[in-house]
PDB file of C-alpha atoms in Angstrom:
ATOM      1  CA  MET A   1      -3.272 -70.564 -45.995  1.00  0.00           C
ATOM      2  CA  ALA A   2      -2.447 -71.979 -49.440  1.00  0.00           C
ATOM      3  CA  PRO A   3      -1.326 -75.640 -49.424  1.00  0.00           C
ATOM      4  CA  ILE A   4       2.397 -76.289 -49.801  1.00  0.00           C
ATOM      5  CA  ARG A   5       3.365 -77.600 -53.230  1.00  0.00           C
ATOM      6  CA  LEU A   6       6.478 -79.558 -54.101  1.00  0.00           C
ATOM      7  CA  LYS A   7       7.329 -77.130 -56.889  1.00  0.00           C
ATOM      8  CA  ASP A   8       7.360 -74.295 -54.340  1.00  0.00           C
ATOM      9  CA  ILE A   9      10.166 -75.905 -52.355  1.00  0.00           C
ATOM     10  CA  ALA A  10      12.049 -77.857 -55.022  1.00  0.00           C
ATOM     11  CA  GLY A  11      15.360 -76.249 -55.902  1.00  0.00           C
ATOM     12  CA  LYS A  12      15.373 -73.861 -52.949  1.00  0.00           C
ATOM     13  CA  THR A  13      18.584 -73.439 -50.955  1.00  0.00           C
ATOM     14  CA  GLU A  14      18.052 -75.596 -47.912  1.00  0.00           C
ATOM     15  CA  LYS A  15      18.665 -74.073 -44.489  1.00  0.00           C
ATOM     16  CA  PHE A  16      19.520 -77.518 -43.099  1.00  0.00           C
ATOM     17  CA  ALA A  17      22.400 -78.719 -45.246  1.00  0.00           C
ATOM     18  CA  ARG A  18      23.303 -82.266 -46.187  1.00  0.00           C
ATOM     19  CA  GLY A  19      26.535 -83.845 -44.979  1.00  0.00           C
ATOM     20  CA  HIS A  20      25.526 -84.207 -41.321  1.00  0.00           C
ATOM     21  CA  ARG A  21      26.578 -87.250 -39.308  1.00  0.00           C
ATOM     22  CA  LEU A  22      23.160 -88.471 -38.158  1.00  0.00           C
ATOM     23  CA  CYS A  23      22.283 -92.159 -38.609  1.00  0.00           C
ATOM     24  CA  PRO A  24      20.795 -93.473 -41.869  1.00  0.00           C
ATOM     25  CA  GLY A  25      17.011 -93.380 -41.556  1.00  0.00           C
ATOM     26  CA  CYS A  26      17.129 -90.887 -38.649  1.00  0.00           C
ATOM     27  CA  GLY A  27      13.712 -89.276 -38.296  1.00  0.00           C
ATOM     28  CA  ALA A  28      15.182 -86.179 -36.654  1.00  0.00           C
ATOM     29  CA  ALA A  29      17.207 -85.333 -39.761  1.00  0.00           C
ATOM     30  CA  ILE A  30      14.186 -85.838 -42.045  1.00  0.00           C
ATOM     31  CA  THR A  31      11.946 -83.748 -39.785  1.00  0.00           C
ATOM     32  CA  VAL A  32      14.363 -80.858 -39.323  1.00  0.00           C
ATOM     33  CA  ARG A  33      14.830 -80.702 -43.102  1.00  0.00           C
ATOM     34  CA  GLN A  34      11.038 -80.468 -43.562  1.00  0.00           C
ATOM     35  CA  VAL A  35      10.752 -77.825 -40.842  1.00  0.00           C
ATOM     36  CA  MET A  36      13.504 -75.660 -42.309  1.00  0.00           C
ATOM     37  CA  LEU A  37      11.943 -75.926 -45.784  1.00  0.00           C
ATOM     38  CA  ALA A  38       8.679 -74.702 -44.286  1.00  0.00           C
ATOM     39  CA  VAL A  39      10.527 -71.730 -42.800  1.00  0.00           C
ATOM     40  CA  GLY A  40      11.114 -70.524 -46.357  1.00  0.00           C
ATOM     41  CA  ASP A  41      12.637 -67.057 -46.621  1.00  0.00           C
ATOM     42  CA  ARG A  42      11.762 -65.992 -43.071  1.00  0.00           C
ATOM     43  CA  PRO A  43      14.749 -64.892 -40.939  1.00  0.00           C
ATOM     44  CA  VAL A  44      15.000 -67.346 -38.033  1.00  0.00           C
ATOM     45  CA  VAL A  45      17.181 -68.132 -35.053  1.00  0.00           C
ATOM     46  CA  VAL A  46      17.350 -71.798 -34.007  1.00  0.00           C
ATOM     47  CA  ALA A  47      18.274 -73.335 -30.663  1.00  0.00           C
ATOM     48  CA  THR A  48      18.833 -77.054 -30.137  1.00  0.00           C
ATOM     49  CA  ALA A  49      19.305 -78.901 -26.882  1.00  0.00           C
ATOM     50  CA  THR A  50      22.165 -81.313 -26.316  1.00  0.00           C
ATOM     51  CA  GLY A  51      21.457 -84.557 -28.130  1.00  0.00           C
ATOM     52  CA  CYS A  52      21.771 -86.277 -31.500  1.00  0.00           C
ATOM     53  CA  MET A  53      20.952 -83.104 -33.462  1.00  0.00           C
ATOM     54  CA  GLU A  54      23.743 -81.139 -31.807  1.00  0.00           C
ATOM     55  CA  ILE A  55      26.336 -83.902 -32.092  1.00  0.00           C
ATOM     56  CA  GLY A  56      25.462 -84.883 -35.650  1.00  0.00           C
ATOM     57  CA  THR A  57      25.177 -81.400 -37.144  1.00  0.00           C
ATOM     58  CA  SER A  58      27.830 -79.252 -35.526  1.00  0.00           C
ATOM     59  CA  LEU A  59      31.108 -81.164 -35.318  1.00  0.00           C
ATOM     60  CA  PHE A  60      33.645 -78.310 -35.364  1.00  0.00           C
ATOM     61  CA  PRO A  61      34.627 -76.798 -37.775  1.00  0.00           C
ATOM     62  CA  HIS A  62      31.606 -78.012 -39.796  1.00  0.00           C
ATOM     63  CA  THR A  63      27.904 -77.189 -39.471  1.00  0.00           C
ATOM     64  CA  SER A  64      24.668 -78.155 -41.208  1.00  0.00           C
ATOM     65  CA  TRP A  65      22.919 -74.967 -40.087  1.00  0.00           C
ATOM     66  CA  ARG A  66      22.594 -72.190 -42.656  1.00  0.00           C
ATOM     67  CA  VAL A  67      20.846 -69.967 -40.105  1.00  0.00           C
ATOM     68  CA  PRO A  68      21.948 -68.424 -36.774  1.00  0.00           C
ATOM     69  CA  TRP A  69      22.078 -71.400 -34.413  1.00  0.00           C
ATOM     70  CA  ILE A  70      22.633 -71.872 -30.694  1.00  0.00           C
ATOM     71  CA  HIS A  71      23.473 -75.056 -28.841  1.00  0.00           C
ATOM     72  CA  THR A  72      22.221 -75.169 -25.277  1.00  0.00           C
ATOM     73  CA  ASN A  73      22.235 -77.891 -22.648  1.00  0.00           C
ATOM     74  CA  PHE A  74      19.792 -80.761 -22.281  1.00  0.00           C
ATOM     75  CA  PRO A  75      16.733 -79.144 -20.599  1.00  0.00           C
ATOM     76  CA  ASN A  76      17.218 -75.543 -21.716  1.00  0.00           C
ATOM     77  CA  ALA A  77      16.109 -75.161 -25.347  1.00  0.00           C
ATOM     78  CA  ALA A  78      12.925 -73.304 -24.345  1.00  0.00           C
ATOM     79  CA  SER A  79      14.556 -70.982 -21.808  1.00  0.00           C
ATOM     80  CA  THR A  80      17.475 -70.223 -24.151  1.00  0.00           C
ATOM     81  CA  ILE A  81      15.297 -69.330 -27.129  1.00  0.00           C
ATOM     82  CA  SER A  82      12.938 -67.288 -24.929  1.00  0.00           C
ATOM     83  CA  GLY A  83      15.922 -65.295 -23.664  1.00  0.00           C
ATOM     84  CA  VAL A  84      17.046 -64.571 -27.223  1.00  0.00           C
ATOM     85  CA  GLU A  85      13.501 -63.615 -28.188  1.00  0.00           C
ATOM     86  CA  ALA A  86      13.268 -61.239 -25.209  1.00  0.00           C
ATOM     87  CA  MET A  87      16.538 -59.566 -26.271  1.00  0.00           C
ATOM     88  CA  TYR A  88      15.174 -59.244 -29.818  1.00  0.00           C
ATOM     89  CA  ARG A  89      12.020 -57.517 -28.558  1.00  0.00           C
ATOM     90  CA  ALA A  90      14.112 -55.082 -26.510  1.00  0.00           C
ATOM     91  CA  LYS A  91      16.299 -54.248 -29.497  1.00  0.00           C
ATOM     92  CA  ARG A  92      13.262 -53.733 -31.741  1.00  0.00           C
ATOM     93  CA  LYS A  93      11.840 -51.362 -29.152  1.00  0.00           C
ATOM     94  CA  LYS A  94      15.078 -49.372 -29.228  1.00  0.00           C
ATOM     95  CA  GLY A  95      15.065 -49.356 -33.029  1.00  0.00           C
ATOM     96  CA  GLU A  96      18.259 -51.411 -33.233  1.00  0.00           C
ATOM     97  CA  VAL A  97      16.577 -54.241 -35.178  1.00  0.00           C
ATOM     98  CA  SER A  98      14.018 -53.702 -37.917  1.00  0.00           C
ATOM     99  CA  LYS A  99      13.639 -57.209 -39.377  1.00  0.00           C
ATOM    100  CA  LYS A 100      10.839 -59.473 -38.232  1.00  0.00           C
ATOM    101  CA  ILE A 101      12.624 -62.552 -36.919  1.00  0.00           C
ATOM    102  CA  LYS A 102      11.117 -65.854 -35.809  1.00  0.00           C
ATOM    103  CA  PHE A 103      12.561 -68.229 -33.228  1.00  0.00           C
ATOM    104  CA  ILE A 104      12.559 -72.035 -33.240  1.00  0.00           C
ATOM    105  CA  ALA A 105      13.665 -74.451 -30.513  1.00  0.00           C
ATOM    106  CA  PHE A 106      14.251 -78.182 -31.060  1.00  0.00           C
ATOM    107  CA  GLY A 107      14.314 -80.579 -28.112  1.00  0.00           C
ATOM    108  CA  GLY A 108      14.115 -84.343 -27.753  1.00  0.00           C
ATOM    109  CA  ASP A 109      11.347 -86.003 -25.784  1.00  0.00           C
ATOM    110  CA  GLY A 110      13.570 -86.428 -22.728  1.00  0.00           C
ATOM    111  CA  GLY A 111      14.457 -82.738 -22.762  1.00  0.00           C
ATOM    112  CA  THR A 112      10.813 -81.819 -23.368  1.00  0.00           C
ATOM    113  CA  TYR A 113       8.530 -84.212 -21.500  1.00  0.00           C
ATOM    114  CA  ASP A 114      10.854 -84.678 -18.510  1.00  0.00           C
ATOM    115  CA  ILE A 115      13.817 -82.521 -17.562  1.00  0.00           C
ATOM    116  CA  GLY A 116      12.965 -79.567 -19.822  1.00  0.00           C
ATOM    117  CA  PHE A 117       9.255 -79.315 -19.080  1.00  0.00           C
ATOM    118  CA  GLN A 118       9.657 -76.626 -16.428  1.00  0.00           C
ATOM    119  CA  ALA A 119      11.486 -74.321 -18.868  1.00  0.00           C
ATOM    120  CA  LEU A 120       9.012 -75.053 -21.672  1.00  0.00           C
ATOM    121  CA  SER A 121       5.930 -74.514 -19.533  1.00  0.00           C
ATOM    122  CA  GLY A 122       7.339 -71.276 -18.162  1.00  0.00           C
ATOM    123  CA  ALA A 123       8.210 -69.922 -21.606  1.00  0.00           C
ATOM    124  CA  ALA A 124       4.722 -70.774 -22.894  1.00  0.00           C
ATOM    125  CA  GLU A 125       3.063 -69.163 -19.870  1.00  0.00           C
ATOM    126  CA  ARG A 126       5.093 -65.960 -20.338  1.00  0.00           C
ATOM    127  CA  GLY A 127       3.975 -65.794 -23.969  1.00  0.00           C
ATOM    128  CA  HIS A 128       7.323 -65.709 -25.771  1.00  0.00           C
ATOM    129  CA  ASP A 129       7.005 -65.644 -29.557  1.00  0.00           C
ATOM    130  CA  PHE A 130       8.634 -68.932 -30.537  1.00  0.00           C
ATOM    131  CA  VAL A 131       7.907 -72.350 -32.034  1.00  0.00           C
ATOM    132  CA  TYR A 132       8.972 -75.334 -29.969  1.00  0.00           C
ATOM    133  CA  ILE A 133       9.353 -78.612 -31.855  1.00  0.00           C
ATOM    134  CA  CYS A 134       9.723 -81.845 -29.918  1.00  0.00           C
ATOM    135  CA  LEU A 135      11.712 -84.442 -31.880  1.00  0.00           C
ATOM    136  CA  ASN A 136      10.038 -87.373 -30.174  1.00  0.00           C
ATOM    137  CA  ASN A 137      11.796 -90.733 -30.639  1.00  0.00           C
ATOM    138  CA  GLU A 138      10.269 -91.993 -27.404  1.00  0.00           C
ATOM    139  CA  GLY A 139      13.411 -92.343 -25.312  1.00  0.00           C
ATOM    140  CA  TYR A 140      16.803 -90.975 -24.366  1.00  0.00           C
ATOM    141  CA  MET A 141      18.359 -92.460 -27.504  1.00  0.00           C
ATOM    142  CA  ASN A 142      21.513 -90.335 -27.483  1.00  0.00           C
ATOM    143  CA  THR A 143      22.595 -91.588 -24.058  1.00  0.00           C
ATOM    144  CA  GLY A 144      21.871 -95.295 -24.320  1.00  0.00           C
ATOM    145  CA  GLY A 145      18.161 -95.770 -25.006  1.00  0.00           C
ATOM    146  CA  GLN A 146      16.703 -95.144 -21.548  1.00  0.00           C
ATOM    147  CA  ARG A 147      12.933 -94.777 -21.089  1.00  0.00           C
ATOM    148  CA  SER A 148      11.336 -91.336 -20.935  1.00  0.00           C
ATOM    149  CA  SER A 149       7.778 -90.311 -20.100  1.00  0.00           C
ATOM    150  CA  ALA A 150       7.152 -90.336 -23.865  1.00  0.00           C
ATOM    151  CA  THR A 151       8.068 -94.036 -24.127  1.00  0.00           C
ATOM    152  CA  PRO A 152       5.025 -96.231 -24.837  1.00  0.00           C
ATOM    153  CA  MET A 153       3.904 -98.961 -22.469  1.00  0.00           C
ATOM    154  CA  GLY A 154       5.572-102.301 -23.195  1.00  0.00           C
ATOM    155  CA  ALA A 155       8.643-100.908 -24.969  1.00  0.00           C
ATOM    156  CA  ASP A 156      11.939-102.602 -24.127  1.00  0.00           C
ATOM    157  CA  THR A 157      14.517 -99.973 -23.055  1.00  0.00           C
ATOM    158  CA  THR A 158      17.793-100.082 -21.145  1.00  0.00           C
ATOM    159  CA  THR A 159      16.065 -98.825 -17.980  1.00  0.00           C
ATOM    160  CA  SER A 160      12.819-100.770 -18.458  1.00  0.00           C
ATOM    161  CA  PRO A 161      14.141-104.035 -19.936  1.00  0.00           C
ATOM    162  CA  SER A 162      11.701-106.789 -20.831  1.00  0.00           C
ATOM    163  CA  GLY A 163      12.320-110.065 -19.009  1.00  0.00           C
ATOM    164  CA  LYS A 164      11.278-111.980 -15.913  1.00  0.00           C
ATOM    165  CA  VAL A 165      10.733-108.855 -13.802  1.00  0.00           C
ATOM    166  CA  LEU A 166       9.240-106.375 -16.295  1.00  0.00           C
ATOM    167  CA  PRO A 167       7.330-106.631 -19.600  1.00  0.00           C
ATOM    168  CA  GLY A 168       9.131-103.464 -20.741  1.00  0.00           C
ATOM    169  CA  LYS A 169       7.926-100.012 -19.654  1.00  0.00           C
ATOM    170  CA  ILE A 170       4.909-100.338 -17.357  1.00  0.00           C
ATOM    171  CA  GLN A 171       3.510 -96.776 -17.577  1.00  0.00           C
ATOM    172  CA  TRP A 172       1.465 -95.040 -20.282  1.00  0.00           C
ATOM    173  CA  ARG A 173       3.159 -92.265 -22.263  1.00  0.00           C
ATOM    174  CA  LYS A 174       2.375 -88.688 -21.313  1.00  0.00           C
ATOM    175  CA  ASP A 175      -0.161 -86.935 -23.574  1.00  0.00           C
ATOM    176  CA  MET A 176       2.046 -83.897 -24.103  1.00  0.00           C
ATOM    177  CA  VAL A 177       0.093 -82.124 -26.869  1.00  0.00           C
ATOM    178  CA  ARG A 178      -2.979 -81.863 -24.638  1.00  0.00           C
ATOM    179  CA  VAL A 179      -0.801 -80.713 -21.738  1.00  0.00           C
ATOM    180  CA  MET A 180       0.734 -77.922 -23.835  1.00  0.00           C
ATOM    181  CA  ALA A 181      -2.646 -76.944 -25.312  1.00  0.00           C
ATOM    182  CA  GLU A 182      -3.877 -76.287 -21.780  1.00  0.00           C
ATOM    183  CA  HIS A 183      -1.409 -73.373 -21.687  1.00  0.00           C
ATOM    184  CA  GLY A 184      -3.822 -71.736 -24.158  1.00  0.00           C
ATOM    185  CA  ILE A 185      -1.377 -71.986 -27.057  1.00  0.00           C
ATOM    186  CA  TYR A 186      -1.382 -73.604 -30.513  1.00  0.00           C
ATOM    187  CA  ALA A 187      -0.350 -77.247 -30.131  1.00  0.00           C
ATOM    188  CA  ALA A 188      -0.169 -79.970 -32.760  1.00  0.00           C
ATOM    189  CA  GLN A 189       0.867 -83.562 -33.310  1.00  0.00           C
ATOM    190  CA  ALA A 190       2.671 -84.442 -36.565  1.00  0.00           C
ATOM    191  CA  CYS A 191       4.737 -87.096 -38.335  1.00  0.00           C
ATOM    192  CA  PRO A 192       7.405 -86.813 -41.075  1.00  0.00           C
ATOM    193  CA  SER A 193       5.684 -89.498 -43.189  1.00  0.00           C
ATOM    194  CA  LYS A 194       2.904 -86.921 -43.705  1.00  0.00           C
ATOM    195  CA  TRP A 195       5.316 -84.190 -44.711  1.00  0.00           C
ATOM    196  CA  MET A 196       2.762 -81.780 -46.154  1.00  0.00           C
ATOM    197  CA  ASP A 197       0.723 -81.830 -42.942  1.00  0.00           C
ATOM    198  CA  LEU A 198       3.866 -81.306 -40.874  1.00  0.00           C
ATOM    199  CA  MET A 199       5.102 -78.382 -42.988  1.00  0.00           C
ATOM    200  CA  ARG A 200       1.663 -76.739 -42.975  1.00  0.00           C
ATOM    201  CA  LYS A 201       1.631 -76.888 -39.185  1.00  0.00           C
ATOM    202  CA  VAL A 202       5.097 -75.344 -39.017  1.00  0.00           C
ATOM    203  CA  GLU A 203       4.004 -72.521 -41.330  1.00  0.00           C
ATOM    204  CA  LYS A 204       0.919 -71.931 -39.213  1.00  0.00           C
ATOM    205  CA  ALA A 205       2.938 -71.925 -35.991  1.00  0.00           C
ATOM    206  CA  LEU A 206       5.395 -69.409 -37.457  1.00  0.00           C
ATOM    207  CA  GLU A 207       2.546 -67.030 -38.324  1.00  0.00           C
ATOM    208  CA  ILE A 208       1.253 -67.045 -34.759  1.00  0.00           C
ATOM    209  CA  ASP A 209       2.298 -64.116 -32.577  1.00  0.00           C
ATOM    210  CA  GLY A 210       3.167 -66.074 -29.458  1.00  0.00           C
ATOM    211  CA  PRO A 211       4.233 -69.558 -28.402  1.00  0.00           C
ATOM    212  CA  ALA A 212       3.418 -72.677 -30.401  1.00  0.00           C
ATOM    213  CA  TYR A 213       4.216 -76.339 -29.790  1.00  0.00           C
ATOM    214  CA  ILE A 214       4.503 -79.191 -32.315  1.00  0.00           C
ATOM    215  CA  ASP A 215       5.195 -82.770 -31.223  1.00  0.00           C
ATOM    216  CA  VAL A 216       6.669 -84.912 -34.023  1.00  0.00           C
ATOM    217  CA  LEU A 217       6.980 -88.705 -33.759  1.00  0.00           C
ATOM    218  CA  ILE A 218      10.341 -89.519 -35.329  1.00  0.00           C
ATOM    219  CA  PRO A 219      11.724 -92.992 -36.036  1.00  0.00           C
ATOM    220  CA  CYS A 220      15.061 -93.904 -34.433  1.00  0.00           C
ATOM    221  CA  PRO A 221      16.390 -97.049 -36.182  1.00  0.00           C
ATOM    222  CA  THR A 222      19.007 -97.549 -33.449  1.00  0.00           C
ATOM    223  CA  GLY A 223      16.737 -97.211 -30.407  1.00  0.00           C
ATOM    224  CA  TRP A 224      13.688 -98.756 -32.035  1.00  0.00           C
ATOM    225  CA  LYS A 225      15.785-101.578 -33.506  1.00  0.00           C
ATOM    226  CA  GLY A 226      14.202-101.154 -36.925  1.00  0.00           C
ATOM    227  CA  ASP A 227      15.204-101.187 -40.588  1.00  0.00           C
ATOM    228  CA  PRO A 228      16.648 -97.731 -41.488  1.00  0.00           C
ATOM    229  CA  SER A 229      15.326 -98.048 -45.048  1.00  0.00           C
ATOM    230  CA  GLN A 230      11.775 -98.426 -43.672  1.00  0.00           C
ATOM    231  CA  SER A 231      11.809 -95.556 -41.163  1.00  0.00           C
ATOM    232  CA  LEU A 232       8.946 -93.576 -42.669  1.00  0.00           C
ATOM    233  CA  VAL A 233       6.916 -96.748 -43.345  1.00  0.00           C
ATOM    234  CA  THR A 234       7.361 -97.696 -39.694  1.00  0.00           C
ATOM    235  CA  VAL A 235       6.280 -94.351 -38.309  1.00  0.00           C
ATOM    236  CA  GLN A 236       3.279 -94.202 -40.641  1.00  0.00           C
ATOM    237  CA  LYS A 237       2.052 -97.441 -39.057  1.00  0.00           C
ATOM    238  CA  ALA A 238       1.816 -95.556 -35.744  1.00  0.00           C
ATOM    239  CA  VAL A 239      -0.429 -93.039 -37.497  1.00  0.00           C
ATOM    240  CA  ASP A 240      -2.581 -95.678 -39.200  1.00  0.00           C
ATOM    241  CA  ALA A 241      -2.939 -97.601 -35.922  1.00  0.00           C
ATOM    242  CA  CYS A 242      -4.254 -94.339 -34.392  1.00  0.00           C
ATOM    243  CA  TYR A 243      -1.552 -94.636 -31.755  1.00  0.00           C
ATOM    244  CA  TRP A 244      -0.210 -91.311 -33.089  1.00  0.00           C
ATOM    245  CA  PRO A 245      -3.160 -89.353 -34.527  1.00  0.00           C
ATOM    246  CA  LEU A 246      -2.456 -86.205 -36.521  1.00  0.00           C
ATOM    247  CA  TYR A 247      -4.376 -83.290 -35.030  1.00  0.00           C
ATOM    248  CA  GLU A 248      -4.031 -79.713 -33.837  1.00  0.00           C
ATOM    249  CA  ILE A 249      -5.518 -77.633 -31.036  1.00  0.00           C
ATOM    250  CA  GLU A 250      -6.062 -73.915 -31.461  1.00  0.00           C
ATOM    251  CA  GLY A 251      -8.031 -71.816 -28.987  1.00  0.00           C
ATOM    252  CA  TYR A 252      -8.807 -75.068 -27.130  1.00  0.00           C
ATOM    253  CA  LYS A 253     -10.600 -76.378 -30.252  1.00  0.00           C
ATOM    254  CA  ILE A 254      -9.424 -79.712 -31.639  1.00  0.00           C
ATOM    255  CA  LYS A 255      -9.174 -80.412 -35.364  1.00  0.00           C
ATOM    256  CA  LEU A 256      -8.399 -83.879 -36.708  1.00  0.00           C
ATOM    257  CA  ASN A 257      -6.055 -83.700 -39.716  1.00  0.00           C
ATOM    258  CA  TYR A 258      -5.980 -87.329 -40.869  1.00  0.00           C
ATOM    259  CA  LYS A 259      -8.359 -90.260 -40.538  1.00  0.00           C
ATOM    260  CA  PRO A 260      -7.039 -93.629 -41.760  1.00  0.00           C
ATOM    261  CA  LYS A 261      -9.238 -95.395 -44.303  1.00  0.00           C
ATOM    262  CA  GLU A 262      -8.598 -98.592 -42.370  1.00  0.00           C
ATOM    263  CA  LYS A 263      -7.401 -98.516 -38.765  1.00  0.00           C
ATOM    264  CA  ILE A 264      -4.686-101.161 -38.351  1.00  0.00           C
ATOM    265  CA  PRO A 265      -4.078-103.098 -35.100  1.00  0.00           C
ATOM    266  CA  ILE A 266      -1.299-101.851 -32.827  1.00  0.00           C
ATOM    267  CA  THR A 267       0.551-105.145 -33.383  1.00  0.00           C
ATOM    268  CA  GLU A 268       1.276-104.070 -36.983  1.00  0.00           C
ATOM    269  CA  TRP A 269       3.335-101.202 -35.544  1.00  0.00           C
ATOM    270  CA  PHE A 270       4.978-103.523 -33.018  1.00  0.00           C
ATOM    271  CA  ARG A 271       6.142-106.004 -35.689  1.00  0.00           C
ATOM    272  CA  SER A 272       8.373-103.422 -37.365  1.00  0.00           C
ATOM    273  CA  GLN A 273      10.547-102.773 -34.299  1.00  0.00           C
ATOM    274  CA  GLY A 274      12.850-104.894 -32.130  1.00  0.00           C
ATOM    275  CA  ARG A 275      11.847-103.046 -28.949  1.00  0.00           C
ATOM    276  CA  PHE A 276       8.368-104.619 -29.111  1.00  0.00           C
ATOM    277  CA  GLN A 277       9.212-108.137 -30.339  1.00  0.00           C
ATOM    278  CA  HIS A 278       8.652-109.724 -26.905  1.00  0.00           C
ATOM    279  CA  LEU A 279       5.045-108.436 -26.960  1.00  0.00           C
ATOM    280  CA  LEU A 280       4.297-110.704 -29.921  1.00  0.00           C
ATOM    281  CA  LYS A 281       4.790-113.808 -27.744  1.00  0.00           C
ATOM    282  CA  PRO A 282       1.639-115.549 -26.413  1.00  0.00           C
ATOM    283  CA  GLU A 283       2.439-114.766 -22.756  1.00  0.00           C
ATOM    284  CA  TYR A 284       2.006-111.034 -23.450  1.00  0.00           C
ATOM    285  CA  LYS A 285      -1.420-111.391 -25.061  1.00  0.00           C
ATOM    286  CA  ASP A 286      -3.215-109.711 -22.131  1.00  0.00           C
ATOM    287  CA  LEU A 287      -0.806-106.761 -22.075  1.00  0.00           C
ATOM    288  CA  VAL A 288      -1.204-106.206 -25.819  1.00  0.00           C
ATOM    289  CA  ALA A 289      -4.994-106.263 -25.401  1.00  0.00           C
ATOM    290  CA  LYS A 290      -4.667-103.659 -22.633  1.00  0.00           C
ATOM    291  CA  ILE A 291      -2.501-101.431 -24.856  1.00  0.00           C
ATOM    292  CA  GLN A 292      -4.924-101.802 -27.793  1.00  0.00           C
ATOM    293  CA  ALA A 293      -7.836-100.860 -25.514  1.00  0.00           C
ATOM    294  CA  GLU A 294      -6.057 -97.694 -24.364  1.00  0.00           C
ATOM    295  CA  VAL A 295      -5.180 -96.715 -27.967  1.00  0.00           C
ATOM    296  CA  ASP A 296      -8.836 -97.213 -28.899  1.00  0.00           C
ATOM    297  CA  ARG A 297     -10.025 -95.200 -25.906  1.00  0.00           C
ATOM    298  CA  ARG A 298      -7.772 -92.234 -26.737  1.00  0.00           C
ATOM    299  CA  TRP A 299      -8.766 -92.380 -30.429  1.00  0.00           C
ATOM    300  CA  GLU A 300     -12.500 -92.413 -29.615  1.00  0.00           C
ATOM    301  CA  ARG A 301     -12.039 -89.490 -27.230  1.00  0.00           C
ATOM    302  CA  LEU A 302     -10.187 -87.549 -29.930  1.00  0.00           C
ATOM    303  CA  LEU A 303     -12.923 -88.233 -32.496  1.00  0.00           C
ATOM    304  CA  LYS A 304     -15.535 -87.034 -30.028  1.00  0.00           C
ATOM    305  CA  ASP A 305     -13.568 -83.911 -29.051  1.00  0.00           C
ATOM    306  CA  ALA A 306     -12.966 -83.076 -32.721  1.00  0.00           C
ATOM    307  CA  GLY A 307     -16.643 -83.508 -33.586  1.00  0.00           C
ATOM    308  CA  GLU A 308     -15.889 -86.515 -35.815  1.00  0.00           C
ATOM    309  CA  ALA A 309     -17.765 -89.144 -33.820  1.00  0.00           C
TER     310      ALA A 309
END
């Protein structure tokens, strides 16, 4: 597949229009724009679960979607888009539709890792032809910043507050890309700060005849308590700390897509966000060391599995 070039996408009519009401620095808006640019001229149908994307892009009578778009409830993006895809296949069989159409579902990490996992796993197991993109801001940010199973250990959230009782969330985040890859499908981890890598993965997923899953770490200035003007700088620190490695799994084979020249300590990522500020105090030194050790362990395992070690 030829690499994406800026001149190929510059000046094209964007399928995700400006004028939405999402927050300044919102990683979801940046990511969806990149995804829809990667779609190019392909006919697509998009489904989004209830959340920031639905509220910020579809306030009646306005819309940011220049493609057929469906809003569905919190856990149902995968089941809704698989139903539409099944109808499309039936109509093609009857000769009622001749165009080749692709299907994309967007869900947040709460609607993907937790309450929507059953629908997503089922759709992947049945082999529906769709691309599922998890807009992962590591919490239920649209409903008050509660923890999800994508929230990292130590993060301060409204349901795992740091203080005398808790140091923030006390569990590790779920390794969702590996979980989805075990369904035997294409699965990848991406980040909007590496836009070319993200768009290439979307293009690849769209060319696959069957389900594909892409997990994108997106900054949420409100929930992460960060500087909106530094959103992409912040999220890139997660990549350079190897907390959020960029890789893909196809046919159970792992390929590493980016190796930092210099791996930065996890504390560099913590410093850029209010949700981790308590971890920088001396009394949390042991917890930070534990988190760093787990990041290192997962990174070394990935290098080994990808044949890079």
